[in-house]
Amino acid sequence: MVRVGLTPERLARAGAELADEVGFEHVTVSELARRFDVKVASLYSHLRNSHELKTRIALLALEEVADRGAAALAGRAGKDALAAFADVYRDYAREHPGRYAAMQLRLTPEEAAASAGGRHAQMTRAILRGYDLAEPDQTHAVRLLGSVFHGYVDLELAGGFSHSAPDSQESWTRIVDALDALLRNWPASS
Amino acid sequence: MVRVGLTPERLARAGAELADEVGFEHVTVSELARRFDVKVASLYSHLRNSHELKTRIALLALEEVADRGAAALAGRAGKDALAAFADVYRDYAREHPGRYAAMQLRLTPEEAAASAGGRHAQMTRAILRGYDLAEPDQTHAVRLLGSVFHGYVDLELAGGFSHSAPDSQESWTRIVDALDALLRNWPASS
DNA sequence: CCATTTGCCTAAAAGCTTTAGGCGTGTGCA
DNA sequence: TGCACACGCCTAAAGCTTTTAGGCAAATGG
């Protein structure tokens, strides 16, 4: 009976890798146990239930994206920052589709509060410092940017933009251009 | 042994209602059988497997949204059409969260081709006729609109915008305003 | 070096998925 | 009207995942 040294954190990391390999919807406590060469019941000493595993993977992914975002934003401003941050989302989703799918998991308000979600919003606000937006327009813009990044990446991953011209990279670049233009000329409230 | 009159279509409809009630992730062939007061195995004469049920729900939802979109677009143009179409997405997701979640299901290229997804794209292009956009910018704009609608609704449903000012409706309105302004002043390619 | 905690184990119940094969009911053809 | 056949729902069963309960052995620390 060798002790493998399981911890919730190791399980979450392994779960994240599993998600990238087989898809988040196929992440299962049983499969994870198999990978650690351990009996399934053993994992339940570290995880309340299978949902906790999924939640931990989601939180892990949110942290990783936040870390990448922070790195990308360092020393950048304006459109430069906008484009870099946008690419963080897109690149992460392409590199780690399983983790990205995990990020879509609906968190409870408590889980959300404890997540890196707040950092995401803060970074988006930081980008907007390069533009001249007062509240409440700044919040509207934060929500718009979040929607576009999330929405575009999701549709792209769903295959929505493949096999049709122009290619997705070009749209992505032009959309970031368009967002930059929009933020510089945000329409006054009617 | 009363014949209930099961068909793939009826199962999909019932599955859609089930999804709205209990959440798409809890839609199961077993639960559906229970609702029809029929043994589980009986459903497998009408469905290849549980994934087919989910796919059929997704296709149903895509059709419903397309139908609503077509109705909303009739007799409208420009910003009016844009706002109406945007509301179709948002309202549908709020009325039918389970069906909306089903729409996120990744379809195979064949399934996607047979879906109402094409109608969605066509309608978005129809909206853009009210603006002056030549290719390839029109395609970029189609992708942007799809991203914003999908992304916003998804984040809203995830609870991202609740419990924080300004309220979501206001952001939605202002974002549609902003998109209208952007489409009227689409930046030239650098 | 022993006591306690900790970690992984066996065992078992319950639920979902899926396949195989059977039997009664309805339909259509004579 | 009667009969044959196809179809629709059934029973049975295997395999999988989740989750709980209780046990034994290995690590920890006094």
CSV table of C-alpha atoms (C1' of nucleotides) in Angstrom, one decimal:
chain,number,residue,atom,x,y,z
A,1,MET,CA,0.0,0.0,0.0
A,2,VAL,CA,2.3,2.7,-1.2
A,3,ARG,CA,1.2,6.3,-0.4
A,4,VAL,CA,1.0,8.2,-3.6
A,5,GLY,CA,0.8,11.6,-1.9
A,6,LEU,CA,-2.6,12.8,-3.2
A,7,THR,CA,-3.7,16.3,-2.4
A,8,PRO,CA,-6.6,18.3,-3.7
A,9,GLU,CA,-4.1,20.5,-5.5
A,10,ARG,CA,-2.4,17.6,-7.2
A,11,LEU,CA,-5.7,16.2,-8.2
A,12,ALA,CA,-6.8,19.5,-9.7
A,13,ARG,CA,-3.6,19.8,-11.7
A,14,ALA,CA,-3.9,16.2,-12.9
A,15,GLY,CA,-7.6,16.8,-13.6
A,16,ALA,CA,-6.6,19.9,-15.7
A,17,GLU,CA,-4.2,17.8,-17.8
A,18,LEU,CA,-6.8,15.1,-18.2
A,19,ALA,CA,-9.3,17.7,-19.3
A,20,ASP,CA,-7.0,18.9,-22.0
A,21,GLU,CA,-6.4,15.4,-23.2
A,22,VAL,CA,-9.9,14.0,-23.2
A,23,GLY,CA,-12.2,17.0,-22.9
A,24,PHE,CA,-13.6,18.5,-19.7
A,25,GLU,CA,-16.9,16.6,-20.1
A,26,HIS,CA,-15.0,13.3,-19.8
A,27,VAL,CA,-13.1,14.2,-16.7
A,28,THR,CA,-14.2,11.7,-14.1
A,29,VAL,CA,-13.0,10.8,-10.6
A,30,SER,CA,-12.7,7.2,-11.8
A,31,GLU,CA,-10.4,8.1,-14.6
A,32,LEU,CA,-8.3,10.3,-12.4
A,33,ALA,CA,-7.9,7.4,-9.9
A,34,ARG,CA,-6.8,5.2,-12.7
A,35,ARG,CA,-4.1,7.7,-13.6
A,36,PHE,CA,-2.8,7.7,-10.1
A,37,ASP,CA,-3.1,3.9,-10.0
A,38,VAL,CA,-5.2,4.2,-6.9
A,39,LYS,CA,-8.7,3.1,-6.0
A,40,VAL,CA,-11.5,5.5,-6.7
A,41,ALA,CA,-12.7,5.7,-3.1
A,42,SER,CA,-9.3,7.0,-2.1
A,43,LEU,CA,-9.9,10.2,-3.9
A,44,TYR,CA,-12.9,10.9,-1.8
A,45,SER,CA,-10.7,11.6,1.1
A,46,HIS,CA,-9.4,14.6,-0.8
A,47,LEU,CA,-12.5,15.6,-2.7
A,48,ARG,CA,-16.0,16.1,-1.4
A,49,ASN,CA,-17.5,14.9,-4.6
A,50,SER,CA,-16.9,14.9,-8.3
A,51,HIS,CA,-18.2,18.4,-8.6
A,52,GLU,CA,-15.5,19.7,-6.4
A,53,LEU,CA,-12.9,18.2,-8.8
A,54,LYS,CA,-14.5,20.1,-11.6
A,55,THR,CA,-14.7,23.3,-9.6
A,56,ARG,CA,-11.0,23.1,-8.7
A,57,ILE,CA,-10.0,22.6,-12.3
A,58,ALA,CA,-12.1,25.7,-13.2
A,59,LEU,CA,-10.4,27.8,-10.4
A,60,LEU,CA,-7.0,26.6,-11.5
A,61,ALA,CA,-7.7,27.7,-15.1
A,62,LEU,CA,-8.9,31.1,-13.9
A,63,GLU,CA,-5.7,31.6,-11.9
A,64,GLU,CA,-3.5,30.5,-14.8
A,65,VAL,CA,-5.2,32.9,-17.2
A,66,ALA,CA,-5.0,35.7,-14.6
A,67,ASP,CA,-1.3,35.1,-14.2
A,68,ARG,CA,-0.8,35.1,-18.0
A,69,GLY,CA,-2.9,38.3,-18.2
A,70,ALA,CA,-0.9,40.0,-15.6
A,71,ALA,CA,2.4,39.1,-17.3
A,72,ALA,CA,1.0,40.3,-20.7
A,73,LEU,CA,-0.1,43.6,-19.3
A,74,ALA,CA,3.1,44.5,-17.6
A,75,GLY,CA,4.7,47.4,-19.4
A,76,ARG,CA,2.0,47.8,-21.9
A,77,ALA,CA,-0.8,50.3,-22.4
A,78,GLY,CA,-3.5,51.3,-24.8
A,79,LYS,CA,-4.1,49.2,-27.8
A,80,ASP,CA,-0.9,47.3,-27.2
A,81,ALA,CA,-2.3,46.2,-23.8
A,82,LEU,CA,-5.7,45.4,-25.3
A,83,ALA,CA,-4.3,43.2,-28.0
A,84,ALA,CA,-1.9,41.4,-25.6
A,85,PHE,CA,-4.7,40.7,-23.2
A,86,ALA,CA,-7.0,39.5,-25.9
A,87,ASP,CA,-4.3,37.1,-27.1
A,88,VAL,CA,-3.9,35.7,-23.7
A,89,TYR,CA,-7.4,34.5,-23.7
A,90,ARG,CA,-7.4,33.1,-27.2
A,91,ASP,CA,-4.0,31.4,-26.9
A,92,TYR,CA,-4.9,29.9,-23.6
A,93,ALA,CA,-8.1,28.4,-25.0
A,94,ARG,CA,-6.2,27.0,-27.9
A,95,GLU,CA,-3.4,25.5,-25.8
A,96,HIS,CA,-5.7,24.2,-23.1
A,97,PRO,CA,-9.2,23.6,-24.5
A,98,GLY,CA,-10.1,21.3,-21.5
A,99,ARG,CA,-9.1,23.9,-19.0
A,100,TYR,CA,-10.9,26.6,-21.0
A,101,ALA,CA,-14.0,24.5,-21.0
A,102,ALA,CA,-13.7,24.1,-17.2
A,103,MET,CA,-13.7,27.9,-16.9
A,104,GLN,CA,-17.2,27.9,-18.3
A,105,LEU,CA,-18.5,26.0,-15.3
A,106,ARG,CA,-21.0,28.0,-13.4
A,107,LEU,CA,-19.6,28.8,-10.0
A,108,THR,CA,-21.6,29.6,-7.0
A,109,PRO,CA,-21.3,33.2,-5.7
A,110,GLU,CA,-19.0,32.1,-3.0
A,111,GLU,CA,-16.7,30.1,-5.3
A,112,ALA,CA,-16.8,33.0,-7.8
A,113,ALA,CA,-15.8,35.4,-5.0
A,114,ALA,CA,-12.8,33.2,-4.0
A,115,SER,CA,-11.8,32.8,-7.7
A,116,ALA,CA,-9.4,34.8,-9.8
A,117,GLY,CA,-12.4,36.3,-11.6
A,118,GLY,CA,-11.9,39.5,-9.7
A,119,ARG,CA,-8.4,39.8,-11.1
A,120,HIS,CA,-9.7,39.4,-14.6
A,121,ALA,CA,-12.1,42.3,-14.1
A,122,GLN,CA,-9.3,44.4,-12.5
A,123,MET,CA,-7.0,43.8,-15.5
A,124,THR,CA,-9.7,44.7,-17.9
A,125,ARG,CA,-10.2,47.9,-16.0
A,126,ALA,CA,-6.5,48.5,-16.1
A,127,ILE,CA,-6.6,48.3,-19.9
A,128,LEU,CA,-9.3,50.8,-20.0
A,129,ARG,CA,-7.1,53.3,-18.2
A,130,GLY,CA,-5.5,53.8,-21.6
A,131,TYR,CA,-8.8,55.1,-22.8
A,132,ASP,CA,-10.9,58.0,-21.6
A,133,LEU,CA,-14.0,56.4,-20.1
A,134,ALA,CA,-15.8,57.5,-17.0
A,135,GLU,CA,-18.3,55.5,-15.1
A,136,PRO,CA,-20.7,53.9,-15.9
A,137,ASP,CA,-19.3,53.6,-19.4
A,138,GLN,CA,-16.2,52.1,-18.1
A,139,THR,CA,-18.2,49.2,-16.6
A,140,HIS,CA,-20.1,48.8,-19.8
A,141,ALA,CA,-16.8,48.6,-21.6
A,142,VAL,CA,-15.5,46.0,-19.2
A,143,ARG,CA,-18.5,43.9,-19.9
A,144,LEU,CA,-18.2,44.3,-23.6
A,145,LEU,CA,-14.6,43.3,-23.6
A,146,GLY,CA,-15.3,40.3,-21.5
A,147,SER,CA,-18.1,39.3,-23.8
A,148,VAL,CA,-16.1,39.6,-27.0
A,149,PHE,CA,-13.1,37.8,-25.7
A,150,HIS,CA,-15.1,35.0,-24.2
A,151,GLY,CA,-17.6,34.9,-27.0
A,152,TYR,CA,-15.1,34.9,-29.8
A,153,VAL,CA,-12.8,32.3,-28.3
A,154,ASP,CA,-15.8,30.1,-27.6
A,155,LEU,CA,-17.2,30.3,-31.1
A,156,GLU,CA,-13.8,29.7,-32.5
A,157,LEU,CA,-13.2,26.6,-30.4
A,158,ALA,CA,-16.7,25.4,-31.4
A,159,GLY,CA,-15.4,25.4,-35.0
A,160,GLY,CA,-17.6,28.3,-36.0
A,161,PHE,CA,-14.9,30.1,-38.0
A,162,SER,CA,-13.0,27.3,-39.5
A,163,HIS,CA,-13.2,26.3,-43.1
A,164,SER,CA,-14.4,29.7,-44.1
A,165,ALA,CA,-12.6,32.8,-45.4
A,166,PRO,CA,-11.2,35.0,-44.1
A,167,ASP,CA,-9.3,33.0,-41.6
A,168,SER,CA,-9.9,33.4,-37.9
A,169,GLN,CA,-6.6,35.1,-37.1
A,170,GLU,CA,-7.4,38.0,-39.5
A,171,SER,CA,-10.9,38.5,-37.9
A,172,TRP,CA,-9.3,38.4,-34.5
A,173,THR,CA,-6.8,41.1,-35.4
A,174,ARG,CA,-9.4,43.3,-37.1
A,175,ILE,CA,-11.9,42.9,-34.2
A,176,VAL,CA,-9.2,44.0,-31.7
A,177,ASP,CA,-8.6,47.0,-34.0
A,178,ALA,CA,-12.3,47.7,-34.0
A,179,LEU,CA,-12.6,47.5,-30.3
A,180,ASP,CA,-9.7,49.9,-29.9
A,181,ALA,CA,-11.4,52.3,-32.3
A,182,LEU,CA,-14.7,51.9,-30.4
A,183,LEU,CA,-13.1,52.6,-27.0
A,184,ARG,CA,-11.4,55.7,-28.3
A,185,ASN,CA,-14.8,56.9,-29.7
A,186,TRP,CA,-17.2,55.6,-27.2
A,187,PRO,CA,-20.7,57.0,-28.0
A,188,ALA,CA,-22.3,59.4,-25.6
A,189,SER,CA,-25.3,58.1,-23.8
A,190,SER,CA,-28.5,59.0,-25.6
B,1,MET,CA,-48.3,-2.3,-22.6
B,2,VAL,CA,-49.8,1.0,-23.8
B,3,ARG,CA,-48.0,2.6,-26.7
B,4,VAL,CA,-47.0,6.1,-25.7
B,5,GLY,CA,-46.1,7.2,-29.2
B,6,LEU,CA,-42.5,8.1,-28.8
B,7,THR,CA,-40.6,9.7,-31.6
B,8,PRO,CA,-37.2,11.4,-31.7
B,9,GLU,CA,-38.9,14.7,-32.1
B,10,ARG,CA,-41.1,14.3,-29.1
B,11,LEU,CA,-38.2,13.1,-27.1
B,12,ALA,CA,-36.2,16.2,-28.1
B,13,ARG,CA,-39.0,18.5,-27.1
B,14,ALA,CA,-39.5,16.8,-23.8
B,15,GLY,CA,-35.7,16.9,-23.3
B,16,ALA,CA,-35.7,20.6,-24.0
B,17,GLU,CA,-38.3,21.2,-21.3
B,18,LEU,CA,-36.4,19.0,-19.0
B,19,ALA,CA,-33.3,21.0,-19.7
B,20,ASP,CA,-35.0,24.2,-18.8
B,21,GLU,CA,-36.3,22.7,-15.6
B,22,VAL,CA,-33.3,20.9,-14.2
B,23,GLY,CA,-30.4,22.2,-16.3
B,24,PHE,CA,-28.9,20.8,-19.4
B,25,GLU,CA,-26.2,18.9,-17.6
B,26,HIS,CA,-28.8,16.9,-15.7
B,27,VAL,CA,-30.7,15.9,-18.8
B,28,THR,CA,-30.6,12.1,-18.9
B,29,VAL,CA,-32.2,9.4,-20.9
B,30,SER,CA,-33.3,7.7,-17.6
B,31,GLU,CA,-35.1,10.9,-16.4
B,32,LEU,CA,-36.8,11.3,-19.8
B,33,ALA,CA,-38.0,7.7,-19.6
B,34,ARG,CA,-39.4,8.4,-16.2
B,35,ARG,CA,-41.3,11.4,-17.5
B,36,PHE,CA,-42.9,9.3,-20.3
B,37,ASP,CA,-43.6,6.6,-17.7
B,38,VAL,CA,-41.7,4.1,-19.9
B,39,LYS,CA,-38.7,1.9,-19.4
B,40,VAL,CA,-35.3,3.3,-20.2
B,41,ALA,CA,-34.4,0.8,-22.9
B,42,SER,CA,-37.5,1.8,-24.9
B,43,LEU,CA,-36.0,5.1,-25.7
B,44,TYR,CA,-33.1,3.4,-27.4
B,45,SER,CA,-35.4,2.5,-30.2
B,46,HIS,CA,-35.6,6.2,-31.0
B,47,LEU,CA,-32.2,7.4,-30.0
B,48,ARG,CA,-28.9,6.0,-30.9
B,49,ASN,CA,-27.5,7.0,-27.5
B,50,SER,CA,-27.7,9.7,-24.9
B,51,HIS,CA,-25.5,12.0,-26.9
B,52,GLU,CA,-28.1,12.0,-29.7
B,53,LEU,CA,-30.7,13.3,-27.3
B,54,LYS,CA,-28.5,16.2,-26.3
B,55,THR,CA,-27.6,17.0,-29.9
B,56,ARG,CA,-31.3,17.0,-30.8
B,57,ILE,CA,-32.1,19.4,-28.0
B,58,ALA,CA,-29.3,21.7,-29.3
B,59,LEU,CA,-30.6,21.6,-32.8
B,60,LEU,CA,-34.1,22.3,-31.6
B,61,ALA,CA,-32.9,25.3,-29.7
B,62,LEU,CA,-31.0,26.6,-32.7
B,63,GLU,CA,-34.1,26.4,-34.8
B,64,GLU,CA,-36.2,28.2,-32.2
B,65,VAL,CA,-33.8,31.0,-31.9
B,66,ALA,CA,-33.5,31.3,-35.7
B,67,ASP,CA,-37.3,31.4,-35.9
B,68,ARG,CA,-37.5,34.1,-33.3
B,69,GLY,CA,-34.7,36.0,-35.0
B,70,ALA,CA,-36.5,35.9,-38.4
B,71,ALA,CA,-39.6,37.2,-36.8
B,72,ALA,CA,-37.7,40.0,-35.0
B,73,LEU,CA,-35.9,41.1,-38.2
B,74,ALA,CA,-39.0,41.3,-40.3
B,75,GLY,CA,-39.7,44.9,-41.2
B,76,ARG,CA,-36.7,46.2,-39.3
B,77,ALA,CA,-33.4,47.6,-40.4
B,78,GLY,CA,-30.3,49.4,-39.1
B,79,LYS,CA,-29.9,49.8,-35.4
B,80,ASP,CA,-33.5,48.8,-34.9
B,81,ALA,CA,-32.8,45.4,-36.4
B,82,LEU,CA,-29.6,45.1,-34.5
B,83,ALA,CA,-31.2,45.8,-31.1
B,84,ALA,CA,-34.2,43.4,-31.9
B,85,PHE,CA,-31.9,40.6,-32.9
B,86,ALA,CA,-29.7,41.1,-29.9
B,87,ASP,CA,-32.7,40.9,-27.6
B,88,VAL,CA,-33.8,37.7,-29.3
B,89,TYR,CA,-30.6,36.0,-28.1
B,90,ARG,CA,-30.7,37.5,-24.6
B,91,ASP,CA,-34.4,36.9,-24.0
B,92,TYR,CA,-34.2,33.3,-25.3
B,93,ALA,CA,-31.4,32.5,-22.9
B,94,ARG,CA,-33.2,34.0,-20.0
B,95,GLU,CA,-36.5,32.2,-20.8
B,96,HIS,CA,-34.8,28.9,-21.7
B,97,PRO,CA,-31.5,28.5,-19.9
B,98,GLY,CA,-31.5,24.8,-20.4
B,99,ARG,CA,-32.0,25.0,-24.1
B,100,TYR,CA,-29.5,27.8,-24.3
B,101,ALA,CA,-26.9,25.6,-22.5
B,102,ALA,CA,-27.7,22.9,-25.1
B,103,MET,CA,-26.9,25.3,-27.9
B,104,GLN,CA,-23.3,25.5,-26.5
B,105,LEU,CA,-22.8,21.8,-27.2
B,106,ARG,CA,-20.1,21.2,-29.8
B,107,LEU,CA,-21.6,19.9,-32.9
B,108,THR,CA,-19.7,17.8,-35.5
B,109,PRO,CA,-19.2,19.6,-38.8
B,110,GLU,CA,-22.1,17.5,-40.3
B,111,GLU,CA,-24.4,18.3,-37.5
B,112,ALA,CA,-23.5,21.9,-37.7
B,113,ALA,CA,-24.1,22.0,-41.4
B,114,ALA,CA,-27.6,20.5,-40.9
B,115,SER,CA,-28.4,22.9,-38.1
B,116,ALA,CA,-30.0,26.3,-38.2
B,117,GLY,CA,-26.5,27.8,-37.6
B,118,GLY,CA,-26.4,28.9,-41.2
B,119,ARG,CA,-29.7,30.9,-40.7
B,120,HIS,CA,-28.1,32.6,-37.8
B,121,ALA,CA,-25.2,33.8,-39.9
B,122,GLN,CA,-27.5,34.8,-42.7
B,123,MET,CA,-29.6,36.9,-40.4
B,124,THR,CA,-26.5,38.6,-39.0
B,125,ARG,CA,-25.5,39.4,-42.5
B,126,ALA,CA,-29.0,40.8,-43.2
B,127,ILE,CA,-28.6,43.2,-40.2
B,128,LEU,CA,-25.3,44.4,-41.7
B,129,ARG,CA,-27.0,45.4,-44.9
B,130,GLY,CA,-28.1,48.5,-42.9
B,131,TYR,CA,-24.5,49.4,-42.6
B,132,ASP,CA,-21.9,50.0,-45.2
B,133,LEU,CA,-19.4,47.2,-44.9
B,134,ALA,CA,-17.7,45.5,-47.7
B,135,GLU,CA,-16.0,42.1,-47.5
B,136,PRO,CA,-13.9,41.0,-45.7
B,137,ASP,CA,-15.0,43.5,-43.0
B,138,GLN,CA,-18.5,42.3,-43.2
B,139,THR,CA,-17.4,38.8,-42.2
B,140,HIS,CA,-15.3,40.3,-39.4
B,141,ALA,CA,-18.4,42.1,-38.2
B,142,VAL,CA,-20.6,39.0,-38.4
B,143,ARG,CA,-18.1,37.3,-36.2
B,144,LEU,CA,-17.9,40.2,-33.8
B,145,LEU,CA,-21.7,40.4,-33.4
B,146,GLY,CA,-21.9,36.7,-32.8
B,147,SER,CA,-19.2,36.9,-30.2
B,148,VAL,CA,-20.7,39.7,-28.3
B,149,PHE,CA,-24.2,38.3,-28.3
B,150,HIS,CA,-23.0,34.9,-27.3
B,151,GLY,CA,-20.4,36.1,-24.9
B,152,TYR,CA,-22.6,38.6,-23.1
B,153,VAL,CA,-25.5,36.3,-22.7
B,154,ASP,CA,-23.2,33.6,-21.4
B,155,LEU,CA,-21.5,35.8,-18.9
B,156,GLU,CA,-24.8,37.2,-17.7
B,157,LEU,CA,-26.3,33.7,-17.3
B,158,ALA,CA,-23.2,32.7,-15.3
B,159,GLY,CA,-24.1,35.5,-12.9
B,160,GLY,CA,-21.1,37.7,-13.9
B,161,PHE,CA,-23.1,40.9,-14.0
B,162,SER,CA,-25.5,40.4,-11.2
B,163,HIS,CA,-25.1,42.2,-7.8
B,164,SER,CA,-23.1,45.0,-9.3
B,165,ALA,CA,-24.0,48.3,-10.7
B,166,PRO,CA,-24.9,49.4,-13.3
B,167,ASP,CA,-27.5,46.7,-13.9
B,168,SER,CA,-27.2,44.3,-16.8
B,169,GLN,CA,-30.0,45.8,-18.8
B,170,GLU,CA,-28.3,49.1,-18.9
B,171,SER,CA,-25.0,47.6,-20.1
B,172,TRP,CA,-26.8,45.6,-22.7
B,173,THR,CA,-28.5,48.7,-24.1
B,174,ARG,CA,-25.3,50.7,-24.1
B,175,ILE,CA,-23.4,47.9,-25.7
B,176,VAL,CA,-25.9,47.7,-28.5
B,177,ASP,CA,-25.5,51.4,-28.9
B,178,ALA,CA,-21.8,51.0,-29.0
B,179,LEU,CA,-21.9,48.3,-31.6
B,180,ASP,CA,-24.2,50.4,-33.8
B,181,ALA,CA,-21.7,53.3,-33.6
B,182,LEU,CA,-18.9,50.9,-34.4
B,183,LEU,CA,-20.6,49.5,-37.4
B,184,ARG,CA,-21.3,52.9,-38.7
B,185,ASN,CA,-17.6,53.9,-38.3
B,186,TRP,CA,-15.8,50.7,-38.9
B,187,PRO,CA,-12.1,51.4,-38.9
B,188,ALA,CA,-10.2,51.0,-42.1
B,189,SER,CA,-7.7,48.2,-42.3
B,190,SER,CA,-4.2,49.3,-41.3
C,1,DC,C1',9.3,3.1,20.5
C,2,DC,C1',4.6,3.4,21.0
C,3,DA,C1',0.2,6.2,20.0
C,4,DT,C1',-2.2,8.6,17.0
C,5,DT,C1',-3.3,10.4,12.8
C,6,DT,C1',-3.5,9.9,8.1
C,7,DG,C1',-3.9,7.6,3.6
C,8,DC,C1',-5.3,4.2,0.8
C,9,DC,C1',-7.8,0.0,1.0
C,10,DT,C1',-12.1,-3.4,0.4
C,11,DA,C1',-17.0,-3.7,0.1
C,12,DA,C1',-21.3,-2.3,-1.3
C,13,DA,C1',-25.3,0.3,-2.8
C,14,DA,C1',-27.4,3.2,-6.2
C,15,DG,C1',-27.9,5.4,-10.6
C,16,DC,C1',-27.0,5.9,-15.7
C,17,DT,C1',-25.9,3.8,-20.3
C,18,DT,C1',-26.3,0.5,-23.6
C,19,DT,C1',-27.2,-4.1,-25.8
C,20,DA,C1',-29.8,-8.4,-26.7
C,21,DG,C1',-33.7,-10.7,-27.2
C,22,DG,C1',-39.0,-11.4,-26.4
C,23,DC,C1',-43.9,-10.5,-26.8
C,24,DG,C1',-48.1,-8.1,-27.5
C,25,DT,C1',-50.4,-4.5,-30.5
C,26,DG,C1',-51.5,-2.1,-34.3
C,27,DT,C1',-51.4,-1.8,-39.5
C,28,DG,C1',-52.1,-3.1,-43.9
C,29,DC,C1',-52.9,-6.5,-47.2
C,30,DA,C1',-55.9,-10.1,-48.9
D,1,DT,C1',-63.0,-9.7,-41.6
D,2,DG,C1',-58.9,-12.1,-40.7
D,3,DC,C1',-54.1,-12.7,-40.7
D,4,DA,C1',-49.2,-11.8,-40.9
D,5,DC,C1',-45.8,-8.8,-40.0
D,6,DA,C1',-43.5,-4.9,-38.3
D,7,DC,C1',-43.1,-2.1,-34.7
D,8,DG,C1',-43.0,-0.4,-29.9
D,9,DC,C1',-42.3,-1.2,-25.5
D,10,DC,C1',-40.8,-4.9,-22.3
D,11,DT,C1',-37.4,-7.8,-19.3
D,12,DA,C1',-32.7,-8.9,-18.3
D,13,DA,C1',-28.2,-8.1,-17.8
D,14,DA,C1',-23.5,-6.1,-18.1
D,15,DG,C1',-20.5,-2.3,-17.4
D,16,DC,C1',-19.5,2.1,-15.9
D,17,DT,C1',-19.4,6.2,-12.4
D,18,DT,C1',-20.5,8.1,-7.9
D,19,DT,C1',-20.5,7.9,-3.1
D,20,DT,C1',-20.5,6.0,1.7
D,21,DA,C1',-18.8,3.0,5.6
D,22,DG,C1',-15.5,0.9,7.9
D,23,DG,C1',-10.6,-1.3,8.2
D,24,DC,C1',-5.6,-1.8,8.2
D,25,DA,C1',-1.0,-0.2,7.6
D,26,DA,C1',2.3,3.5,7.1
D,27,DA,C1',4.0,7.8,8.5
D,28,DT,C1',4.5,11.3,12.4
D,29,DG,C1',5.9,12.9,16.7
D,30,DG,C1',6.3,12.8,21.5
